[in-house]
Coordinates of C-alpha atoms and ligand atoms in Angstrom, one line a residue:
M79 CA 106.6 75.8 90.3
I80 CA 106.6 76.7 86.6
E81 CA 106.7 73.5 84.5
L82 CA 107.9 74.1 80.9
T83 CA 106.0 72.2 78.2
E84 CA 108.4 71.1 75.6
N85 CA 110.7 73.9 76.7
K86 CA 108.3 76.4 75.4
F87 CA 107.2 79.3 77.5
R88 CA 104.7 81.8 76.0
V89 CA 102.8 84.2 78.2
R90 CA 100.7 87.1 77.2
F91 CA 99.3 90.4 78.5
A92 CA 95.9 91.0 77.1
P93 CA 94.5 94.4 78.2
S94 CA 91.1 95.8 77.3
P95 CA 91.8 99.3 76.0
T96 CA 88.9 100.9 78.0
G97 CA 90.4 103.7 79.9
P98 CA 93.5 104.8 81.9
F99 CA 96.1 102.1 82.3
H100 CA 95.7 101.0 85.9
I101 CA 98.7 100.0 88.0
G102 CA 97.0 96.6 88.5
G103 CA 97.3 96.0 84.7
A104 CA 100.9 97.2 84.8
R105 CA 101.6 94.7 87.5
S106 CA 100.1 91.8 85.5
A107 CA 102.1 92.9 82.5
L108 CA 105.3 93.1 84.6
F109 CA 104.8 89.6 86.1
N110 CA 104.4 88.1 82.7
W111 CA 107.4 90.0 81.3
L112 CA 109.6 89.0 84.2
L113 CA 108.6 85.3 83.7
A114 CA 109.1 85.5 79.9
R115 CA 112.6 86.9 80.4
R116 CA 113.4 84.5 83.2
Y117 CA 112.4 81.4 81.3
G118 CA 113.7 82.6 77.9
G119 CA 110.1 82.7 76.6
Q120 CA 108.0 85.2 74.7
L121 CA 105.6 87.8 75.9
I122 CA 102.7 88.5 73.6
L123 CA 100.7 91.7 73.7
R124 CA 97.1 91.2 72.6
I125 CA 94.4 93.8 72.6
E126 CA 91.0 92.7 73.8
D127 CA 88.8 95.3 72.2
T128 CA 85.5 93.4 71.6
D129 CA 83.7 95.8 73.9
L130 CA 83.3 98.3 71.1
E131 CA 81.6 101.0 73.2
R132 CA 84.3 101.1 75.9
S133 CA 87.3 100.4 73.8
S134 CA 89.4 103.1 72.1
R135 CA 92.5 103.4 70.1
E136 CA 93.6 106.2 72.3
S137 CA 93.5 103.9 75.3
E138 CA 95.4 101.3 73.4
E139 CA 98.1 103.8 72.5
N140 CA 98.3 104.9 76.1
I141 CA 98.8 101.3 77.3
K142 CA 101.5 100.7 74.8
A143 CA 103.3 103.9 75.7
A144 CA 103.0 103.1 79.4
L145 CA 104.4 99.6 78.9
R146 CA 107.3 101.0 76.9
W147 CA 107.9 103.7 79.6
L148 CA 108.1 100.9 82.2
G149 CA 110.6 99.1 80.0
I150 CA 108.2 96.2 79.4
E151 CA 109.0 95.1 75.9
W152 CA 106.9 92.4 74.2
D153 CA 108.2 90.0 71.7
E154 CA 105.2 89.4 69.6
G155 CA 101.9 91.1 69.2
I156 CA 100.3 94.4 68.4
D157 CA 102.6 96.8 66.5
I158 CA 105.4 94.3 66.0
G159 CA 103.5 91.3 64.5
G160 CA 104.4 87.7 64.7
D161 CA 103.2 84.3 63.4
H162 CA 100.0 84.2 65.4
G163 CA 98.3 87.5 64.4
P164 CA 96.3 89.5 64.1
Y165 CA 96.7 90.6 67.7
R166 CA 93.7 92.8 68.0
Q167 CA 90.5 90.9 68.8
T168 CA 88.3 92.9 66.5
E169 CA 90.5 91.8 63.6
R170 CA 90.1 88.1 64.5
L171 CA 86.3 87.9 64.0
P172 CA 86.5 85.3 61.1
I173 CA 88.7 83.1 63.3
Y174 CA 86.1 83.1 66.1
A175 CA 83.3 82.6 63.6
E176 CA 84.9 79.4 62.3
Y177 CA 85.0 77.9 65.8
T178 CA 81.5 79.0 66.6
Q179 CA 80.3 77.1 63.5
R180 CA 82.0 74.0 64.8
L181 CA 80.5 74.3 68.3
L182 CA 77.0 74.8 66.8
A183 CA 77.4 71.9 64.4
E184 CA 78.5 69.6 67.2
G185 CA 75.7 70.8 69.4
K186 CA 78.1 72.2 72.0
A187 CA 76.6 75.6 71.5
Y188 CA 73.1 76.8 70.5
R189 CA 71.3 79.9 69.5
C190 CA 69.3 81.7 72.3
Y191 CA 66.4 84.0 71.4
C192 CA 65.5 85.2 74.8
T193 CA 65.1 88.9 75.1
D194 CA 66.8 91.1 77.7
E195 CA 63.5 91.4 79.5
E196 CA 63.0 87.7 79.7
L197 CA 66.5 87.2 81.0
E198 CA 66.1 89.9 83.6
A199 CA 62.9 88.3 84.8
E200 CA 64.6 85.0 85.2
R201 CA 67.4 86.6 87.1
Q202 CA 65.1 88.3 89.5
E203 CA 63.2 85.1 90.1
L204 CA 66.4 83.2 91.0
L205 CA 67.5 86.0 93.2
A206 CA 64.2 86.1 95.0
K207 CA 64.6 82.3 95.7
G208 CA 68.1 83.0 97.0
E209 CA 69.7 81.2 94.1
T210 CA 72.7 82.3 92.0
P211 CA 71.4 84.0 88.9
R212 CA 72.2 81.9 85.8
Y213 CA 70.6 81.0 82.5
L214 CA 68.2 78.1 83.0
G215 CA 68.4 76.9 79.4
K216 CA 65.1 78.0 77.9
C217 CA 66.5 77.8 74.4
R218 CA 68.6 74.8 75.0
N219 CA 66.5 72.4 73.1
L220 CA 64.4 74.4 70.6
S221 CA 63.0 72.5 67.7
A222 CA 63.7 73.7 64.2
D223 CA 60.0 74.9 64.0
E224 CA 60.2 76.8 67.3
E225 CA 63.5 78.4 66.2
Q226 CA 62.0 79.5 62.8
K227 CA 59.1 81.1 64.6
L228 CA 61.4 83.2 66.7
I229 CA 63.5 84.2 63.7
D230 CA 60.3 85.2 61.8
A231 CA 59.3 87.3 64.8
G232 CA 62.5 89.3 64.2
R233 CA 64.5 88.0 67.2
K234 CA 68.3 88.3 66.9
P235 CA 70.0 85.4 68.6
T236 CA 73.0 85.2 70.8
I237 CA 75.0 82.0 70.9
R238 CA 75.3 80.2 74.2
F239 CA 77.7 77.5 75.2
R240 CA 76.1 74.3 76.4
V241 CA 77.5 73.7 79.8
P242 CA 77.7 70.0 80.7
E243 CA 75.8 69.1 83.8
N244 CA 77.2 67.6 87.0
Q245 CA 80.8 68.2 86.1
N246 CA 83.5 69.1 88.5
I247 CA 86.0 71.5 86.9
T248 CA 89.3 71.2 88.8
F249 CA 92.6 72.8 87.8
H250 CA 95.9 73.5 89.3
D251 CA 96.5 77.2 89.6
A252 CA 100.2 78.2 89.7
V253 CA 99.5 80.7 92.5
R254 CA 96.5 79.4 94.3
G255 CA 96.9 75.6 94.1
T256 CA 94.0 73.3 93.4
V257 CA 90.8 75.2 92.5
S258 CA 87.4 73.5 91.8
F259 CA 84.1 74.6 90.5
D260 CA 80.8 72.8 90.0
S261 CA 79.5 73.1 86.4
N262 CA 75.9 73.2 87.7
G263 CA 76.4 76.7 89.2
I264 CA 77.5 78.1 85.8
G265 CA 74.5 78.1 83.5
D266 CA 74.9 78.2 79.7
F267 CA 76.8 81.4 79.0
V268 CA 76.8 83.6 76.0
I269 CA 79.9 83.2 73.8
V270 CA 78.7 85.4 70.8
K271 CA 76.5 88.4 71.2
S272 CA 73.6 89.2 68.9
D273 CA 75.8 91.6 67.0
G274 CA 78.1 88.8 66.1
L275 CA 80.9 89.8 68.5
P276 CA 82.4 87.2 70.7
V277 CA 82.5 87.8 74.5
Y278 CA 85.7 87.8 76.5
N279 CA 85.4 84.3 78.0
Y280 CA 85.2 82.8 74.5
A281 CA 87.6 84.9 72.5
V282 CA 90.3 84.6 75.2
V283 CA 90.3 80.9 74.9
L284 CA 90.7 80.8 71.1
D285 CA 93.3 83.5 71.3
D286 CA 95.3 81.8 74.0
A287 CA 95.1 78.5 72.3
L288 CA 95.9 79.7 68.8
M289 CA 98.7 81.9 70.0
E290 CA 100.1 78.8 71.8
I291 CA 100.1 80.5 75.2
T292 CA 101.5 78.1 77.7
H293 CA 100.9 80.1 80.9
V294 CA 98.0 82.4 81.5
I295 CA 99.1 84.7 84.4
R296 CA 96.4 87.3 85.2
A297 CA 94.5 89.1 87.9
E298 CA 92.5 87.2 90.5
E299 CA 89.3 88.8 89.3
H300 CA 89.4 86.3 86.3
L301 CA 89.6 83.2 88.6
S302 CA 85.8 82.8 88.4
N303 CA 86.0 83.1 84.6
T304 CA 88.4 80.2 84.4
P305 CA 86.0 77.3 84.6
R306 CA 83.9 78.7 81.7
Q307 CA 87.1 79.0 79.7
I308 CA 88.2 75.5 80.6
L309 CA 84.9 74.2 79.3
V310 CA 85.5 75.9 76.0
Y311 CA 89.0 74.4 75.7
Q312 CA 87.5 71.0 76.5
A313 CA 84.7 71.3 74.0
L314 CA 87.1 72.2 71.2
G315 CA 89.7 69.6 72.2
L316 CA 92.3 72.4 72.8
P317 CA 95.2 71.9 75.2
L318 CA 94.9 73.7 78.5
P319 CA 97.5 76.3 79.5
T320 CA 98.7 76.6 83.1
F321 CA 96.7 79.2 84.9
G322 CA 98.0 81.5 87.6
H323 CA 95.9 84.1 89.3
I324 CA 97.7 86.9 91.1
S325 CA 96.0 88.5 94.0
L326 CA 93.9 91.6 94.1
I327 CA 95.5 95.0 95.0
L328 CA 94.0 96.6 98.0
G329 CA 94.4 100.1 99.4
K330 CA 95.9 100.6 102.8
D331 CA 92.4 100.4 104.3
R332 CA 92.1 96.9 102.8
S333 CA 89.3 97.9 100.4
K334 CA 89.8 97.4 96.7
M335 CA 92.3 99.9 95.2
S336 CA 90.4 102.7 93.7
K337 CA 90.7 106.4 92.9
R338 CA 90.0 107.1 96.6
H339 CA 93.4 105.8 97.4
G340 CA 95.2 108.3 95.2
A341 CA 96.7 107.9 91.8
T342 CA 95.7 104.6 90.2
S343 CA 97.0 104.9 86.6
V344 CA 100.6 104.5 85.4
D345 CA 100.2 107.9 83.6
Q346 CA 99.6 109.7 86.9
Y347 CA 102.7 108.3 88.5
K348 CA 104.7 109.3 85.4
A349 CA 103.3 112.8 85.5
L350 CA 104.2 113.1 89.2
G351 CA 107.8 112.3 88.5
Y352 CA 108.2 108.8 89.6
L353 CA 110.9 106.9 87.8
P354 CA 110.0 103.9 85.7
A355 CA 112.6 101.7 87.4
A356 CA 111.2 102.6 90.8
V357 CA 107.6 101.8 89.7
V358 CA 108.7 98.5 88.3
N359 CA 110.6 97.7 91.5
F360 CA 107.5 98.6 93.6
L361 CA 105.0 96.7 91.3
A362 CA 107.2 93.6 91.5
L363 CA 106.9 93.6 95.2
L364 CA 103.1 93.9 95.1
G365 CA 102.3 90.3 95.8
W366 CA 105.8 88.9 95.3
A367 CA 108.0 88.6 98.3
P368 CA 111.5 87.4 97.6
P369 CA 113.3 85.7 100.4
G370 CA 115.6 88.0 102.3
E371 CA 115.5 91.7 103.3
Q372 CA 116.4 93.3 100.0
E373 CA 113.9 95.8 98.7
I374 CA 115.7 97.6 95.9
F375 CA 115.9 95.5 92.8
S376 CA 117.1 96.3 89.3
S377 CA 115.2 94.8 86.4
A378 CA 118.1 92.4 85.8
E379 CA 117.9 91.2 89.4
L380 CA 114.1 90.9 89.2
I381 CA 114.4 88.8 86.1
E382 CA 116.9 86.5 87.8
L383 CA 114.9 86.1 91.0
F384 CA 111.2 86.4 90.1
S385 CA 109.1 83.3 90.3
L386 CA 105.5 82.5 91.0
D387 CA 106.6 80.4 94.0
H388 CA 106.9 83.5 96.1
V389 CA 103.8 85.2 94.8
A390 CA 101.3 85.4 97.7
K391 CA 97.7 84.2 97.6
N392 CA 96.5 86.9 99.9
P393 CA 95.8 90.4 98.6
A394 CA 98.7 92.8 98.0
V395 CA 98.4 96.1 99.8
F396 CA 99.3 99.2 97.8
D397 CA 101.5 101.2 100.2
I398 CA 102.2 104.6 98.8
D399 CA 104.8 105.3 101.5
K400 CA 106.7 102.3 100.3
L401 CA 106.5 103.5 96.7
N402 CA 107.7 106.9 97.8
W403 CA 110.6 105.4 99.7
I404 CA 111.6 103.3 96.7
N405 CA 111.4 106.2 94.4
S406 CA 113.5 108.4 96.6
Q407 CA 116.2 105.7 96.5
Y408 CA 116.2 105.8 92.7
L409 CA 116.1 109.7 92.7
K410 CA 119.3 109.7 94.7
K411 CA 121.0 107.9 91.9
L412 CA 120.2 110.6 89.3
S413 CA 122.8 113.3 88.5
E414 CA 121.8 116.9 89.3
E415 CA 121.5 117.4 85.5
E416 CA 119.1 114.5 85.1
L417 CA 117.0 115.5 88.1
T418 CA 116.8 119.1 87.0
E419 CA 115.8 118.0 83.5
M420 CA 112.9 116.1 85.1
A421 CA 112.1 119.0 87.4
L422 CA 111.9 121.7 84.7
P423 CA 108.3 121.2 83.7
H424 CA 107.2 121.1 87.3
L425 CA 109.1 124.3 88.1
K426 CA 107.6 126.0 85.1
A427 CA 104.1 124.9 86.0
A428 CA 104.6 126.3 89.5
G429 CA 105.7 129.6 88.0
L430 CA 109.1 129.5 89.6
I431 CA 110.9 129.7 86.3
G432 CA 109.7 131.1 82.9
E433 CA 109.3 129.2 79.7
E434 CA 112.9 130.0 78.6
L435 CA 115.6 129.4 81.2
P436 CA 118.6 131.7 80.6
P437 CA 121.7 129.3 80.2
E438 CA 123.6 131.1 83.0
R439 CA 120.7 130.2 85.4
L440 CA 121.0 126.5 84.7
D441 CA 124.0 125.8 87.0
W442 CA 122.3 127.6 89.8
L443 CA 119.1 125.8 89.2
Q444 CA 120.9 122.4 89.2
Q445 CA 122.4 123.2 92.6
V446 CA 118.9 124.2 94.0
V447 CA 117.4 121.0 92.8
G448 CA 120.4 119.1 94.3
A449 CA 119.8 120.9 97.6
V450 CA 116.2 119.7 97.8
R451 CA 116.7 116.2 96.5
E452 CA 116.8 114.7 100.0
Y453 CA 113.4 116.1 100.9
I454 CA 111.5 114.8 97.9
S455 CA 109.9 111.4 97.1
F456 CA 108.9 112.3 93.6
V457 CA 109.9 115.1 91.2
A458 CA 106.6 117.0 91.4
Q459 CA 107.5 117.8 94.9
V460 CA 110.6 119.8 93.8
P461 CA 108.8 123.2 93.5
E462 CA 107.3 123.2 97.0
H463 CA 110.8 122.6 98.5
A464 CA 112.6 124.8 96.0
A465 CA 110.3 127.8 96.4
V466 CA 112.4 129.2 99.2
F467 CA 115.2 129.7 96.8
F468 CA 113.1 131.9 94.5
N469 CA 110.7 134.0 96.5
D470 CA 112.3 136.8 98.5
D471 CA 109.0 138.1 99.9
I472 CA 109.4 136.1 103.1
I473 CA 106.3 135.8 105.3
M474 CA 106.3 134.3 108.7
E475 CA 104.8 130.8 108.6
N476 CA 103.1 131.3 112.0
E477 CA 103.3 133.1 115.3
E478 CA 106.0 130.8 116.6
T479 CA 108.4 131.7 113.8
A480 CA 107.7 135.4 114.4
A481 CA 108.3 135.0 118.1
I482 CA 111.7 133.4 117.4
L483 CA 112.9 136.5 115.6
R484 CA 111.5 138.9 118.4
D485 CA 114.0 137.5 120.9
P486 CA 116.5 140.4 121.7
D487 CA 119.4 137.9 121.5
V488 CA 118.4 137.0 118.0
A489 CA 118.5 140.7 117.0
R490 CA 122.1 140.8 118.1
V491 CA 122.8 137.6 116.1
M492 CA 121.3 139.1 113.0
D493 CA 123.2 142.4 113.4
E494 CA 126.4 140.5 113.7
F495 CA 125.7 138.3 110.8
L496 CA 124.8 141.2 108.6
A497 CA 128.0 143.0 109.5
R498 CA 130.0 140.0 108.6
L499 CA 128.1 139.4 105.3
A500 CA 128.7 143.0 104.3
Q501 CA 132.4 142.2 104.1
L502 CA 131.9 139.5 101.5
D503 CA 131.1 139.2 97.8
A504 CA 130.2 135.5 98.0
I505 CA 130.0 132.9 100.7
T506 CA 130.6 129.1 100.7
G507 CA 128.9 126.5 102.8
E508 CA 131.9 126.1 105.1
Q509 CA 132.0 129.9 105.6
V510 CA 128.3 129.9 106.6
N511 CA 129.0 127.2 109.2
A512 CA 132.1 128.8 110.5
T513 CA 130.6 132.3 110.7
L514 CA 127.5 131.3 112.5
K515 CA 129.5 129.2 115.0
T516 CA 131.8 132.1 115.7
I517 CA 128.9 134.4 116.2
G518 CA 127.3 132.0 118.7
K519 CA 130.6 131.7 120.6
E520 CA 131.2 135.4 120.7
L521 CA 127.7 136.3 121.9
K522 CA 127.7 133.2 124.2
L523 CA 124.6 131.8 122.6
G524 CA 123.9 128.2 121.8
G525 CA 123.2 126.9 118.2
K526 CA 119.5 127.1 118.9
K527 CA 119.6 130.9 119.1
V528 CA 121.7 131.1 115.9
F529 CA 121.0 128.6 113.2
M530 CA 117.2 128.3 113.7
P531 CA 116.6 132.1 113.8
V532 CA 118.7 132.6 110.6
R533 CA 116.7 129.9 108.9
V534 CA 113.4 131.6 110.0
A535 CA 114.7 135.0 108.9
L536 CA 115.6 133.5 105.4
T537 CA 112.6 131.4 104.8
G538 CA 109.8 132.2 107.3
K539 CA 109.8 128.6 108.3
M540 CA 111.4 126.3 110.8
H541 CA 112.1 123.5 108.3
G542 CA 113.7 123.5 105.0
P543 CA 117.0 123.1 103.1
D544 CA 120.2 123.2 105.0
L545 CA 121.6 126.7 105.5
V546 CA 124.9 125.5 104.2
S547 CA 123.3 125.1 100.8
L548 CA 120.6 127.7 101.1
I549 CA 122.8 130.7 101.9
P550 CA 125.5 130.2 99.2
L551 CA 122.7 129.7 96.6
L552 CA 120.9 132.9 97.7
G553 CA 124.2 134.8 97.6
V554 CA 125.3 137.5 100.0
E555 CA 123.0 140.2 98.8
R556 CA 119.7 138.3 98.8
T557 CA 120.6 136.8 102.2
M558 CA 121.1 140.2 103.7
S559 CA 118.0 141.7 102.2
R560 CA 115.9 138.8 103.4
I561 CA 117.3 139.1 106.9
R562 CA 116.5 142.9 107.0
H563 CA 113.1 142.3 105.5
S564 CA 112.1 139.6 108.1
M565 CA 113.5 141.5 111.1
A566 CA 111.4 144.5 110.0
L567 CA 108.4 142.3 109.6
V568 CA 108.4 141.2 113.2
K569 CA 109.1 144.6 114.8
Ligands
LIG283 N1 91.1 91.8 78.7 C1 91.1 91.2 80.0 C2 91.3 92.3 81.1 O1 91.8 93.3 80.7 C3 92.2 90.2 80.1 C4 91.9 89.1 81.0 C5 92.9 87.9 80.8 O2 94.1 88.2 81.0 O3 92.5 86.8 80.4 O4 91.0 92.1 82.2

């Protein structure tokens, strides 16, 4: 249950702009957005860019564009401002410095002069003893003299948080229930690096507290960071938010979702022609299971229904078949014009149409796209299904298709069909159906000897768009020439 503090509900999404925007990040953003909308609160977008080497403005732009594409609008934060800015961590360094001074002055943090080599040696030693690697506190109680010597030797200190001993850190997680950690397993951790930049576990606390975040809803991978963060809150006397850690996303083979499982970034799905509403629908169901059987939800419905109560503790499995099914449901709702608009770049990339589409071709193209709609899960699949409408150089897909046309009965069907087509200028879907049925009756042949052979003659394949839409769109002339071509091919 979400409990509102003084009726205030402020959540945030705080991505690190370090690469392609992963669908896991999009899901965290979505959950926060849904909660903010549901409880009439605010969603804050903060950029956590203190890892200078890995962060880039390009990635930040990409994240913002992807959020906007998904329809996840934030109320405060980067780009739009608010009362708690700046919203980019690298622009908040003086704020962190002020709190660091306080922690140092109160003895709750101290300077550590250990070199990387010394720390690594300590780590190896602990590992060899089968213990959890942690800082054992070599610089915890340096005298002023000892410290001066290290400074004189040119050592640049980091700042470490003094973790209290023998403390049980227990909190209520809105997804996982009661969670406890023992402070003795933590070790004094670095809060400010030797270059003066704060680390995530420290900056995140000051930002969440100063931005008055009431609920920190984020990925499970941060669960183990939470005790460190709670210690910082406590040391500074800052009020704790409610934490909620949403489960990992696994691939279908139950290993952590990675590139191996297919597309992992929002951009890739956008490029493949998934619809944002479908992606949102799918992401909402990644870990959240509303009561009932319904699977298609509009954003408005999600906002009304979404709650952490039905967010599962166990990992969510990324099922691409489910995403494809959901997307195909949304594609069905598009008009032929809209679907064609989305398909144009894919058809161009596949070389099926040129850069400029002659206006008189548009109507035909829209009908082609409409005819393949039921076979596709995402728009990038349009060209592979639409290709049969473009390319008249039919080749037989395999020996089986060639054999179908070699049947002497089939030759009679084709002759009869050609003769009838020759009488026409154009043909409708109903005429196709009626003509082929009549031919079957007259030649005393079942549908199997009529419809399938005609399909094979026109496409070289046994599967594809319905003849009722294919033939009218090819037109009489191209239908006839394809039949002649294919029959000659198998002679
Ligand atoms: N910058 C962190 C990340 O992208 C955010 C973690 C948090 O939400 O506290 O994983």
